[in-house]
Amino acid sequence: MEKEIKIFKALGDEKRLEILSLISRKNMCAKGIARHLNITESAVSQQIKVLKEANLIIGYKVGYHIIYDINEDSLKNSIKFIDSIIDNNSIIADTNLDKLICSDKCKHLKCISDYKFKEGLIMKICFPVESFNGLKSIPYGHFGSAPHFVICDIETKEVRLIGNGDLGHEHGKCQPIKALSGETVDAVIVGGIGAGAIRKLGSMGIKTFKAIDGDLEENLKAFNNGTLKEFSANHTCNHDGCSHH
C-alpha cells in the first residue's frame, strides 16, 4: 500500500489541494500557479515535488515552461481504494476478523469482541418494520430504509421496538451496525437487503434471512422450522425483487 500512503500524505495539505483544484480547471506552469495562489514560485515547486512523487500530477514541457495537469488515473484509483474499504473488500492481506481478539473485554458498545462468532443457537432476531404491531407487524421490504426494527428475544419472549439509527444514509451506503444503534442480534429477517449490508452483518456473526409473506409470528415459525432461505453474500438487492421502499 506504499502508493496509497504517498497519495494520502500528499493530499493532507491544504495548499497542495488548492494546486490540484486549480490545475484540474486549467493546466498551467509553476509561475502561473504561484500567481493564482499568491505564493512564491519556490513554494509551488516544493508542493509540486510532493504531488509528483505521489503520482498525482503530470508535467509536460511546452516551450520553455513545464505545464502541469492532474493524473486522473491515479486519483480514480485512490477513490477505488477508499470504496473498497467502505464496501468491506479485503485489501490488507491476512486480516481475519475471526482471529481478532481484544486483550481485555472492550467496553465499547460496538466492539467486535462483544459479538459471538458462532454457528450455534440464534437467540435474538431483528425484523425491519414500517410500523409496530407486536408479532402481527409485517417485515419491511428493505433493511436500510426501514423506519424501525423489532427485536425478538426467543429465550425471554421479549418483543421490543428500536429506531433505525442510520435512516438518512445514501442509497447503497447502509451502515447496518449504526442502523441497529449498537443492538446485539444473531439474525436479521427481511424482505430485501443489499450485498454490502449482508457482508457487514456477516462480519459481525449476524445471519440474514429472506422473509416470507405474512407477519412476524409466521416468519418466526418458518425460521424455527428451518424453512427460511438465508441470503447469499453476493445477493443483489434490486428495487423490484426486494420490494424496495
mmCIF file of N, CA and C in Angstrom, residues 16 23 28 44 68 76 89 105 122 125 131 133 141-142 151 155 159 179-180 184 221 223 225 232 242:
data_model
loop_
_atom_site.group_PDB
_atom_site.id
_atom_site.type_symbol
_atom_site.label_atom_id
_atom_site.label_comp_id
_atom_site.label_asym_id
_atom_site.label_seq_id
_atom_site.Cartn_x
_atom_site.Cartn_y
_atom_site.Cartn_z
ATOM 1 N N ARG A 16 -1.569 21.999 -1.228
ATOM 2 C CA ARG A 16 -1.486 21.026 -2.320
ATOM 3 C C ARG A 16 -2.868 20.722 -2.893
ATOM 4 N N ILE A 23 -5.244 23.277 -11.109
ATOM 5 C CA ILE A 23 -4.817 22.719 -12.399
ATOM 6 C C ILE A 23 -5.841 21.736 -12.973
ATOM 7 N N MET A 28 -1.430 24.691 -16.034
ATOM 8 C CA MET A 28 -0.539 25.859 -16.009
ATOM 9 C C MET A 28 0.817 25.509 -15.432
ATOM 10 N N VAL A 44 5.676 26.820 -4.577
ATOM 11 C CA VAL A 44 4.921 25.976 -5.510
ATOM 12 C C VAL A 44 5.761 24.773 -5.918
ATOM 13 N N TYR A 68 1.605 21.738 -15.910
ATOM 14 C CA TYR A 68 1.157 20.655 -15.029
ATOM 15 C C TYR A 68 -0.326 20.357 -15.214
ATOM 16 N N LYS A 76 -8.433 8.416 -9.589
ATOM 17 C CA LYS A 76 -9.530 7.445 -9.670
ATOM 18 C C LYS A 76 -9.190 6.163 -8.915
ATOM 19 N N ASN A 89 -14.292 -4.859 1.170
ATOM 20 C CA ASN A 89 -13.480 -5.799 0.399
ATOM 21 C C ASN A 89 -12.075 -5.795 0.977
ATOM 22 N N LYS A 105 -11.906 -7.476 27.762
ATOM 23 C CA LYS A 105 -13.233 -7.232 27.193
ATOM 24 C C LYS A 105 -13.400 -5.742 26.947
ATOM 25 N N ILE A 122 -29.479 -19.293 17.710
ATOM 26 C CA ILE A 122 -29.814 -17.899 17.416
ATOM 27 C C ILE A 122 -30.897 -17.487 18.397
ATOM 28 N N ILE A 125 -33.516 -12.076 17.216
ATOM 29 C CA ILE A 125 -33.787 -11.878 15.792
ATOM 30 C C ILE A 125 -34.306 -10.466 15.572
ATOM 31 N N SER A 131 -44.200 -0.181 10.672
ATOM 32 C CA SER A 131 -44.988 0.198 11.846
ATOM 33 C C SER A 131 -45.017 -0.976 12.815
ATOM 34 N N ASN A 133 -46.765 -3.473 15.464
ATOM 35 C CA ASN A 133 -48.000 -4.096 15.937
ATOM 36 C C ASN A 133 -47.663 -5.435 16.588
ATOM 37 N N GLY A 141 -39.734 -4.349 3.388
ATOM 38 C CA GLY A 141 -39.147 -4.838 2.151
ATOM 39 C C GLY A 141 -37.659 -4.596 1.993
ATOM 40 N N HIS A 142 -37.079 -3.713 2.803
ATOM 41 C CA HIS A 142 -35.648 -3.431 2.639
ATOM 42 C C HIS A 142 -35.051 -3.043 3.986
ATOM 43 N N ILE A 151 -37.033 -6.230 17.740
ATOM 44 C CA ILE A 151 -36.082 -7.202 18.272
ATOM 45 C C ILE A 151 -36.864 -8.263 19.040
ATOM 46 N N GLU A 155 -35.483 -16.501 23.694
ATOM 47 C CA GLU A 155 -35.346 -17.104 25.022
ATOM 48 C C GLU A 155 -36.312 -16.489 26.024
ATOM 49 N N VAL A 159 -40.427 -8.785 23.069
ATOM 50 C CA VAL A 159 -40.544 -8.158 21.750
ATOM 51 C C VAL A 159 -40.506 -6.653 21.960
ATOM 52 N N ALA A 179 -27.241 1.379 12.028
ATOM 53 C CA ALA A 179 -28.699 1.312 11.905
ATOM 54 C C ALA A 179 -29.315 0.631 13.121
ATOM 55 N N LEU A 180 -28.647 -0.402 13.616
ATOM 56 C CA LEU A 180 -29.153 -1.141 14.775
ATOM 57 C C LEU A 180 -28.820 -0.457 16.100
ATOM 58 N N THR A 184 -27.210 -5.809 19.862
ATOM 59 C CA THR A 184 -26.619 -7.101 19.521
ATOM 60 C C THR A 184 -27.715 -8.079 19.125
ATOM 61 N N LYS A 221 -42.154 -18.778 13.000
ATOM 62 C CA LYS A 221 -42.476 -20.203 12.867
ATOM 63 C C LYS A 221 -41.666 -20.825 11.735
ATOM 64 N N PHE A 223 -38.862 -19.734 10.576
ATOM 65 C CA PHE A 223 -37.455 -19.764 10.988
ATOM 66 C C PHE A 223 -37.183 -20.974 11.875
ATOM 67 N N ASN A 225 -38.770 -23.686 11.952
ATOM 68 C CA ASN A 225 -38.916 -24.911 11.155
ATOM 69 C C ASN A 225 -37.773 -25.091 10.160
ATOM 70 N N SER A 232 -27.413 -15.105 0.308
ATOM 71 C CA SER A 232 -26.011 -15.368 -0.015
ATOM 72 C C SER A 232 -25.230 -14.060 0.067
ATOM 73 N N CYS A 242 -36.696 -6.912 -4.306
ATOM 74 C CA CYS A 242 -36.592 -6.773 -2.858
ATOM 75 C C CYS A 242 -37.716 -5.932 -2.279
#
